[in-house]
């Protein structure tokens, strides 16, 4: 059967490898497991499995809103933030619209955009950094081109001659897979420069892990910018990747627009219960943060001792360049008992991304890292 033309340009999602008898540090999951309160809540919710869940997501929206400090009408929950991305695309992207995405970033922005026949302008990331002015140049913001930056590359030559402003720009901060975060002033610069009808989608999947006080927190800016949509997830610090819950924070008008494409029961009842309970488990979040801080220090020290030069991360993973092909390095580490992420599919064929694990997990990782280090 002939499928839509756009599907031939879409590559299947490459997930972090899971392997029998190996630890998994390839998908940035919480190494402590799920929040114990969430497990309890799911057990209780199982008794109600024969009843459709609350399709309006009233309690979940209220619980998220209280934790973020906004009103419930500013929250749009999804089956993972992946679904929120697809809902955003389905709400705002017409065929031929142009969107702006960093060259080395999470694949789901391009997936959502292509699904709706959108053209993609990739922003070059010299030194693996996403520069605000490069984003603005790619977005077609006049003025940005004249400040001496290199012009944006595009996968579509036609886009280069298009003067029309981009429909959306995607900013992942802290960025997956580099871990590098936007500062507050960088984000403010982009928000102030783009036209009000260009959406700015900020993916904050790892925001809870950020330690640098300069790191941008976009959630606080949603009130001031009706074109800003911030994405958060329960898959990382809340330890609920399998439950599939994420959400957008945006102006109430954006939320009601996106609600028009939302399936009636997009977040299932067990997942709703898990997420609400996890939001109340401050002790678990705190423990997760402490584990991450300690693990980050240890992995940095280890990598530097072995002659690697890790990028500065604000997330729960560390990215670094290896000697030679990343896939081969990842295979060697897997043979030592841990799967990590080779970043070939992110356009970084010589970089690895390693999730920050517990001390016991890092003990195992250490063997793998020593095996890929250049002999001294
Ligand atoms: C893990 C991750 C997410 C979370 O996606 P879910 O669909 O909520 O599990 C979102 N964005 C980025 C960049 C991620 O790495």
Short mmCIF file of C-alpha atoms and ligand atoms in Angstrom, two decimals:
data_model
loop_
_atom_site.label_atom_id
_atom_site.label_comp_id
_atom_site.label_asym_id
_atom_site.label_seq_id
_atom_site.Cartn_x
_atom_site.Cartn_y
_atom_site.Cartn_z
CA UNK A 1 0.00 0.00 0.00
CA UNK A 2 1.25 3.49 -0.78
CA UNK A 3 1.83 5.52 2.35
CA UNK A 4 1.91 9.29 2.59
CA UNK A 5 5.04 10.76 0.96
CA UNK A 6 6.25 12.30 4.20
CA UNK A 7 6.56 8.87 5.84
CA UNK A 8 9.41 7.91 3.51
CA UNK A 9 11.43 10.76 5.04
CA UNK A 10 10.81 9.60 8.59
CA UNK A 11 13.30 7.32 10.27
CA UNK A 12 12.13 4.99 13.04
CA UNK A 13 12.86 6.05 16.61
CA UNK A 14 16.16 4.66 17.92
CA UNK A 15 15.65 3.76 21.59
CA UNK A 16 18.37 3.28 24.17
CA UNK A 17 19.53 -0.32 24.04
CA UNK A 18 18.16 -2.85 26.53
CA UNK A 19 20.08 -6.06 26.90
CA UNK A 20 19.53 -9.11 29.08
CA UNK A 21 21.91 -9.29 32.04
CA UNK A 22 23.20 -5.77 31.46
CA UNK A 23 22.47 -2.59 33.43
CA UNK A 24 20.68 0.05 31.40
CA UNK A 25 22.27 3.50 31.36
CA UNK A 26 21.13 4.25 27.82
CA UNK A 27 17.79 6.08 28.22
CA UNK A 28 18.25 8.48 31.15
CA UNK A 29 15.74 6.65 33.32
CA UNK A 30 15.74 7.12 37.09
CA UNK A 31 18.30 4.67 38.54
CA UNK A 32 16.35 4.52 41.83
CA UNK A 33 13.27 3.03 40.15
CA UNK A 34 9.76 4.51 40.49
CA UNK A 35 8.61 6.64 43.41
CA UNK A 36 7.37 4.18 46.09
CA UNK A 37 4.26 6.33 46.55
CA UNK A 38 3.48 5.98 42.85
CA UNK A 39 3.70 2.19 43.06
CA UNK A 40 1.27 2.22 45.97
CA UNK A 41 -1.15 4.49 44.10
CA UNK A 42 -1.13 2.27 41.01
CA UNK A 43 -1.91 -0.79 43.17
CA UNK A 44 -4.98 0.96 44.56
CA UNK A 45 -6.04 2.30 41.17
CA UNK A 46 -6.02 -1.25 39.73
CA UNK A 47 -9.30 -1.90 41.58
CA UNK A 48 -10.94 0.76 39.39
CA UNK A 49 -9.59 -0.66 36.13
CA UNK A 50 -13.07 -1.43 34.78
CA UNK A 51 -14.07 2.26 34.91
CA UNK A 52 -12.96 4.76 32.24
CA UNK A 53 -10.53 7.28 33.72
CA UNK A 54 -11.30 11.00 34.10
CA UNK A 55 -11.04 12.18 30.50
CA UNK A 56 -10.80 15.82 31.55
CA UNK A 57 -7.73 14.95 33.68
CA UNK A 58 -9.06 17.26 36.40
CA UNK A 59 -7.10 15.93 39.39
CA UNK A 60 -3.91 15.43 37.40
CA UNK A 61 -4.07 18.96 35.99
CA UNK A 62 -4.72 20.39 39.45
CA UNK A 63 -1.84 18.46 41.02
CA UNK A 64 0.61 19.46 38.27
CA UNK A 65 -0.56 23.09 38.33
CA UNK A 66 -0.02 23.29 42.09
CA UNK A 67 3.48 21.85 41.77
CA UNK A 68 4.44 24.20 38.93
CA UNK A 69 2.75 27.29 40.36
CA UNK A 70 0.28 27.96 37.54
CA UNK A 71 -3.49 27.44 37.14
CA UNK A 72 -4.90 24.07 35.95
CA UNK A 73 -6.09 25.65 32.67
CA UNK A 74 -2.41 26.14 31.78
CA UNK A 75 -1.62 22.41 31.87
CA UNK A 76 -2.03 19.96 28.95
CA UNK A 77 -1.14 16.39 29.98
CA UNK A 78 -0.16 13.74 27.45
CA UNK A 79 0.82 10.11 27.04
CA UNK A 80 4.39 11.12 27.64
CA UNK A 81 5.62 14.52 26.51
CA UNK A 82 6.14 12.76 23.16
CA UNK A 83 2.38 12.84 22.72
CA UNK A 84 2.20 16.50 23.68
CA UNK A 85 4.71 17.23 20.89
CA UNK A 86 2.55 15.43 18.36
CA UNK A 87 -0.54 17.24 19.65
CA UNK A 88 1.25 20.58 19.25
CA UNK A 89 2.15 19.69 15.67
CA UNK A 90 -1.41 18.51 14.96
CA UNK A 91 -2.82 21.74 16.36
CA UNK A 92 -0.56 24.31 14.70
CA UNK A 93 1.37 22.90 11.72
CA UNK A 94 0.02 23.16 8.20
CA UNK A 95 1.75 21.31 5.34
CA UNK A 96 4.70 23.40 4.15
CA UNK A 97 5.10 25.34 7.40
CA UNK A 98 8.69 25.66 8.51
CA UNK A 99 10.02 24.73 11.91
CA UNK A 100 13.46 25.20 13.46
CA UNK A 101 15.28 22.39 15.27
CA UNK A 102 18.84 22.07 16.60
CA UNK A 103 21.22 19.87 14.66
CA UNK A 104 22.04 17.55 17.57
CA UNK A 105 18.94 17.02 19.64
CA UNK A 106 16.03 14.77 20.58
CA UNK A 107 14.44 13.14 17.52
CA UNK A 108 10.79 13.62 18.43
CA UNK A 109 10.61 17.26 17.32
CA UNK A 110 11.45 16.24 13.75
CA UNK A 111 9.11 13.26 14.02
CA UNK A 112 6.14 15.41 15.03
CA UNK A 113 6.96 18.03 12.41
CA UNK A 114 7.38 15.56 9.54
CA UNK A 115 4.19 13.74 10.48
CA UNK A 116 2.35 16.94 9.55
CA UNK A 117 4.37 17.64 6.36
CA UNK A 118 6.35 20.46 7.88
CA UNK A 119 9.69 21.61 6.47
CA UNK A 120 12.59 21.53 8.90
CA UNK A 121 15.45 24.02 9.19
CA UNK A 122 18.30 22.58 11.20
CA UNK A 123 20.34 24.97 13.34
CA UNK A 124 24.08 24.25 13.25
CA UNK A 125 25.56 23.66 16.70
CA UNK A 126 29.25 24.59 16.63
CA UNK A 127 30.95 23.32 19.78
CA UNK A 128 27.72 21.35 20.29
CA UNK A 129 26.00 24.48 21.58
CA UNK A 130 22.68 25.81 20.39
CA UNK A 131 23.21 29.56 20.00
CA UNK A 132 20.23 31.92 20.39
CA UNK A 133 21.24 34.03 17.39
CA UNK A 134 21.63 30.95 15.18
CA UNK A 135 18.09 29.96 16.16
CA UNK A 136 16.81 33.42 15.26
CA UNK A 137 18.62 33.39 11.92
CA UNK A 138 17.11 29.99 11.13
CA UNK A 139 13.71 31.25 12.24
CA UNK A 140 13.91 34.06 9.68
CA UNK A 141 13.92 36.83 12.25
CA UNK A 142 15.12 39.93 10.48
CA UNK A 143 18.13 41.53 12.06
CA UNK A 144 19.54 38.25 13.28
CA UNK A 145 21.24 37.70 9.91
CA UNK A 146 23.13 40.95 10.07
CA UNK A 147 24.99 40.28 13.26
CA UNK A 148 27.72 38.21 11.66
CA UNK A 149 26.67 34.68 12.53
CA UNK A 150 26.93 31.93 10.02
CA UNK A 151 23.64 31.27 8.28
CA UNK A 152 21.55 28.27 9.13
CA UNK A 153 21.79 25.12 7.08
CA UNK A 154 18.59 23.54 5.92
CA UNK A 155 17.57 20.13 4.74
CA UNK A 156 15.26 21.82 2.25
CA UNK A 157 16.85 24.22 -0.26
CA UNK A 158 13.48 25.89 -0.86
CA UNK A 159 13.39 26.94 2.78
CA UNK A 160 16.48 29.06 2.34
CA UNK A 161 14.69 31.46 0.07
CA UNK A 162 11.58 31.57 2.22
CA UNK A 163 11.29 34.87 3.98
CA UNK A 164 8.32 33.78 6.07
CA UNK A 165 9.03 33.40 9.76
CA UNK A 166 9.13 29.90 11.18
CA UNK A 167 5.95 28.42 12.62
CA UNK A 168 7.83 27.05 15.61
CA UNK A 169 11.27 26.75 17.14
CA UNK A 170 12.17 23.83 19.39
CA UNK A 171 14.61 24.36 22.23
CA UNK A 172 15.64 21.39 24.33
CA UNK A 173 17.21 22.68 27.56
CA UNK A 174 19.07 21.01 29.15
CA UNK A 175 19.67 19.51 25.72
CA UNK A 176 19.49 15.80 25.05
CA UNK A 177 22.12 14.46 24.23
CA UNK A 178 24.68 17.14 25.21
CA UNK A 179 23.35 18.10 28.65
CA UNK A 180 24.12 21.76 27.93
CA UNK A 181 21.45 24.19 29.15
CA UNK A 182 20.26 27.57 27.93
CA UNK A 183 20.81 30.43 30.35
CA UNK A 184 17.92 32.62 31.40
CA UNK A 185 19.16 35.53 29.28
CA UNK A 186 19.61 33.32 26.19
CA UNK A 187 16.02 32.12 26.43
CA UNK A 188 14.75 35.62 27.10
CA UNK A 189 16.63 36.84 24.02
CA UNK A 190 14.90 34.28 21.77
CA UNK A 191 11.47 34.93 23.28
CA UNK A 192 11.83 38.69 22.85
CA UNK A 193 13.06 38.44 19.26
CA UNK A 194 10.69 35.94 17.60
CA UNK A 195 7.37 37.17 16.19
CA UNK A 196 4.38 36.56 18.44
CA UNK A 197 2.94 34.00 16.00
CA UNK A 198 6.07 31.82 16.09
CA UNK A 199 5.69 29.14 18.74
CA UNK A 200 8.62 28.59 21.05
CA UNK A 201 8.54 25.02 22.37
CA UNK A 202 10.94 24.54 25.29
CA UNK A 203 11.54 20.91 26.27
CA UNK A 204 12.40 20.82 29.98
CA UNK A 205 12.52 17.01 30.35
CA UNK A 206 15.69 17.36 32.46
CA UNK A 207 15.07 20.75 34.06
CA UNK A 208 14.69 19.31 37.57
CA UNK A 209 18.31 18.17 37.48
CA UNK A 210 19.80 21.57 36.60
CA UNK A 211 22.25 22.82 39.23
CA UNK A 212 23.62 26.01 37.67
CA UNK A 213 21.50 28.93 38.97
CA UNK A 214 21.91 30.67 35.57
CA UNK A 215 19.95 27.87 33.86
CA UNK A 216 16.75 29.06 32.20
CA UNK A 217 13.48 28.00 33.83
CA UNK A 218 10.89 28.58 31.14
CA UNK A 219 7.91 27.59 33.31
CA UNK A 220 8.00 30.98 35.01
CA UNK A 221 7.82 32.80 31.65
CA UNK A 222 4.63 31.22 30.30
CA UNK A 223 2.47 34.00 31.73
CA UNK A 224 4.41 36.64 29.80
CA UNK A 225 4.69 34.84 26.45
CA UNK A 226 1.47 33.39 24.95
CA UNK A 227 3.56 31.77 22.18
CA UNK A 228 5.65 29.75 24.67
CA UNK A 229 4.90 26.08 25.40
CA UNK A 230 7.02 24.33 28.02
CA UNK A 231 7.21 20.52 28.14
CA UNK A 232 7.88 18.50 31.27
CA UNK A 233 7.78 14.77 31.94
CA UNK A 234 7.28 12.15 34.64
CA UNK A 235 9.69 9.82 32.80
CA UNK A 236 12.92 11.08 34.35
CA UNK A 237 13.14 12.44 37.90
CA UNK A 238 9.76 10.94 38.89
CA UNK A 239 10.85 7.51 37.69
CA UNK A 240 7.70 6.76 35.67
CA UNK A 241 8.95 6.25 32.10
CA UNK A 242 6.75 3.18 31.60
CA UNK A 243 3.61 4.96 32.82
CA UNK A 244 3.88 7.49 29.96
CA UNK A 245 2.92 10.84 31.44
CA UNK A 246 4.19 14.23 30.37
CA UNK A 247 2.63 17.66 30.05
CA UNK A 248 2.78 21.07 28.47
CA UNK A 249 2.57 24.36 30.34
CA UNK A 250 1.16 27.20 28.28
CA UNK A 251 -1.27 30.13 28.10
CA UNK A 252 -4.86 28.92 28.69
CA UNK A 253 -5.76 29.75 25.07
CA UNK A 254 -2.98 27.46 23.80
CA UNK A 255 -4.10 24.70 26.16
CA UNK A 256 -7.70 24.84 24.92
CA UNK A 257 -6.50 24.88 21.30
CA UNK A 258 -4.32 21.79 21.84
CA UNK A 259 -7.14 20.11 23.78
CA UNK A 260 -9.09 19.97 20.50
CA UNK A 261 -6.76 17.27 19.11
CA UNK A 262 -6.33 15.36 22.39
CA UNK A 263 -7.82 11.86 22.43
CA UNK A 264 -10.56 11.46 25.07
CA UNK A 265 -8.56 9.23 27.45
CA UNK A 266 -4.99 9.98 26.41
CA UNK A 267 -3.54 9.46 29.90
CA UNK A 268 -4.73 6.15 31.33
CA UNK A 269 -6.11 5.80 34.85
CA UNK A 270 -3.11 3.97 36.32
CA UNK A 271 -0.76 6.57 34.92
CA UNK A 272 -2.88 9.43 36.30
CA UNK A 273 -2.77 7.87 39.76
CA UNK A 274 0.98 7.25 39.53
CA UNK A 275 1.75 10.80 38.44
CA UNK A 276 -0.40 12.45 41.11
CA UNK A 277 1.23 10.33 43.83
CA UNK A 278 4.74 10.97 42.50
CA UNK A 279 4.16 14.73 42.68
CA UNK A 280 3.58 14.31 46.41
CA UNK A 281 6.78 12.34 46.97
CA UNK A 282 9.27 15.12 47.65
CA UNK A 283 11.59 12.75 49.49
CA UNK A 284 11.97 10.59 46.38
CA UNK A 285 12.71 13.58 44.15
CA UNK A 286 15.25 14.81 46.69
CA UNK A 287 16.95 11.41 46.83
CA UNK A 288 17.02 11.29 43.03
CA UNK A 289 18.71 14.69 42.90
CA UNK A 290 21.32 13.72 45.48
CA UNK A 291 22.08 10.47 43.68
CA UNK A 292 22.50 12.42 40.46
CA UNK A 293 24.79 15.03 42.01
CA UNK A 294 27.06 12.43 43.58
CA UNK A 295 27.10 10.25 40.46
CA UNK A 296 27.85 13.21 38.23
CA UNK A 297 30.91 14.14 40.28
CA UNK A 298 32.18 10.58 40.21
CA UNK A 299 31.66 10.07 36.47
CA UNK A 300 33.35 13.40 35.67
CA UNK A 301 36.36 12.49 37.78
CA UNK A 302 36.55 9.06 36.19
CA UNK A 303 36.24 10.34 32.61
CA UNK A 304 38.90 13.00 33.17
CA UNK A 305 41.23 10.49 34.76
CA UNK A 306 40.81 8.36 31.62
CA UNK A 307 41.63 11.27 29.32
CA UNK A 308 38.08 12.11 28.14
CA UNK A 309 36.66 15.64 28.04
CA UNK A 310 32.98 15.44 29.09
CA UNK A 311 30.58 18.27 28.16
CA UNK A 312 29.17 20.34 31.04
CA UNK A 313 25.86 18.67 31.87
CA UNK A 314 22.84 20.09 33.70
CA UNK A 315 20.95 16.81 33.26
CA UNK A 316 21.08 13.18 34.49
CA UNK A 317 23.53 12.06 31.82
CA UNK A 318 27.02 12.88 30.61
CA UNK A 319 28.09 13.24 26.97
CA UNK A 320 31.67 12.81 25.78
CA UNK A 321 33.71 12.08 22.70
CA UNK A 322 35.41 8.69 22.38
CA UNK A 323 38.31 7.44 20.31
CA UNK A 324 36.75 6.14 17.11
CA UNK A 325 33.23 4.95 16.39
CA UNK A 326 30.69 5.44 19.19
CA UNK A 327 28.82 2.23 18.37
CA UNK A 328 31.97 0.18 18.83
CA UNK A 329 32.74 1.91 22.13
CA UNK A 330 29.15 1.29 23.31
CA UNK A 331 29.48 -2.37 22.38
CA UNK A 332 32.69 -2.70 24.41
CA UNK A 333 31.01 -1.09 27.42
CA UNK A 334 27.98 -3.38 26.99
CA UNK A 335 30.30 -6.38 27.10
CA UNK A 336 31.35 -5.10 30.51
CA UNK A 337 27.72 -5.17 31.66
CA UNK A 338 26.19 -1.72 30.94
CA UNK A 339 24.35 -0.40 27.90
CA UNK A 340 25.01 3.27 27.09
CA UNK A 341 23.89 5.40 24.16
CA UNK A 342 26.01 5.74 21.02
CA UNK A 343 25.00 9.08 19.50
CA UNK A 344 25.31 8.19 15.81
CA UNK A 345 21.57 8.79 15.30
CA UNK A 346 22.00 12.29 16.83
CA UNK A 347 24.60 13.13 14.19
CA UNK A 348 27.46 12.55 16.64
CA UNK A 349 29.16 9.32 15.48
CA UNK A 350 32.05 9.72 17.95
CA UNK A 351 30.10 10.60 21.10
CA UNK A 352 28.52 8.57 23.87
CA UNK A 353 25.80 9.55 26.31
CA UNK A 354 25.87 7.81 29.67
CA UNK A 355 23.00 8.03 32.17
CA UNK A 356 24.18 8.93 35.67
CA UNK A 357 23.50 5.85 37.77
CA UNK A 358 23.79 4.82 41.40
CA UNK A 359 27.19 4.18 42.96
CA UNK A 360 26.81 0.42 42.40
CA UNK A 361 25.93 1.00 38.74
CA UNK A 362 28.90 3.32 38.27
CA UNK A 363 31.13 0.57 39.70
CA UNK A 364 30.12 -1.57 36.71
CA UNK A 365 30.28 1.34 34.26
CA UNK A 366 33.83 2.05 35.39
CA UNK A 367 35.04 -1.30 34.00
CA UNK A 368 33.53 -0.46 30.61
CA UNK A 369 34.95 3.06 30.54
CA UNK A 370 38.44 1.80 31.41
CA UNK A 371 38.13 -0.67 28.52
CA UNK A 372 37.47 2.08 25.94
CA UNK A 373 40.10 4.53 27.24
CA UNK A 374 43.16 5.06 25.07
CA UNK A 375 46.15 3.17 26.45
CA UNK A 376 48.43 5.55 28.33
C1 LIG B 1 13.20 11.55 27.93
C2 LIG B 1 12.84 12.77 27.19
C3 LIG B 1 11.52 13.21 27.13
C4 LIG B 1 10.44 12.47 27.83
O1 LIG B 1 9.56 11.95 26.92
P1 LIG B 1 8.27 11.18 27.47
O2 LIG B 1 7.48 10.97 26.25
O3 LIG B 1 7.63 12.11 28.45
O4 LIG B 1 8.76 9.92 28.11
C5 LIG B 1 11.24 14.37 26.46
N1 LIG B 1 12.20 15.08 25.87
C6 LIG B 1 13.48 14.71 25.91
C7 LIG B 1 14.51 15.54 25.28
C8 LIG B 1 13.83 13.52 26.56
O5 LIG B 1 15.10 13.16 26.55
#
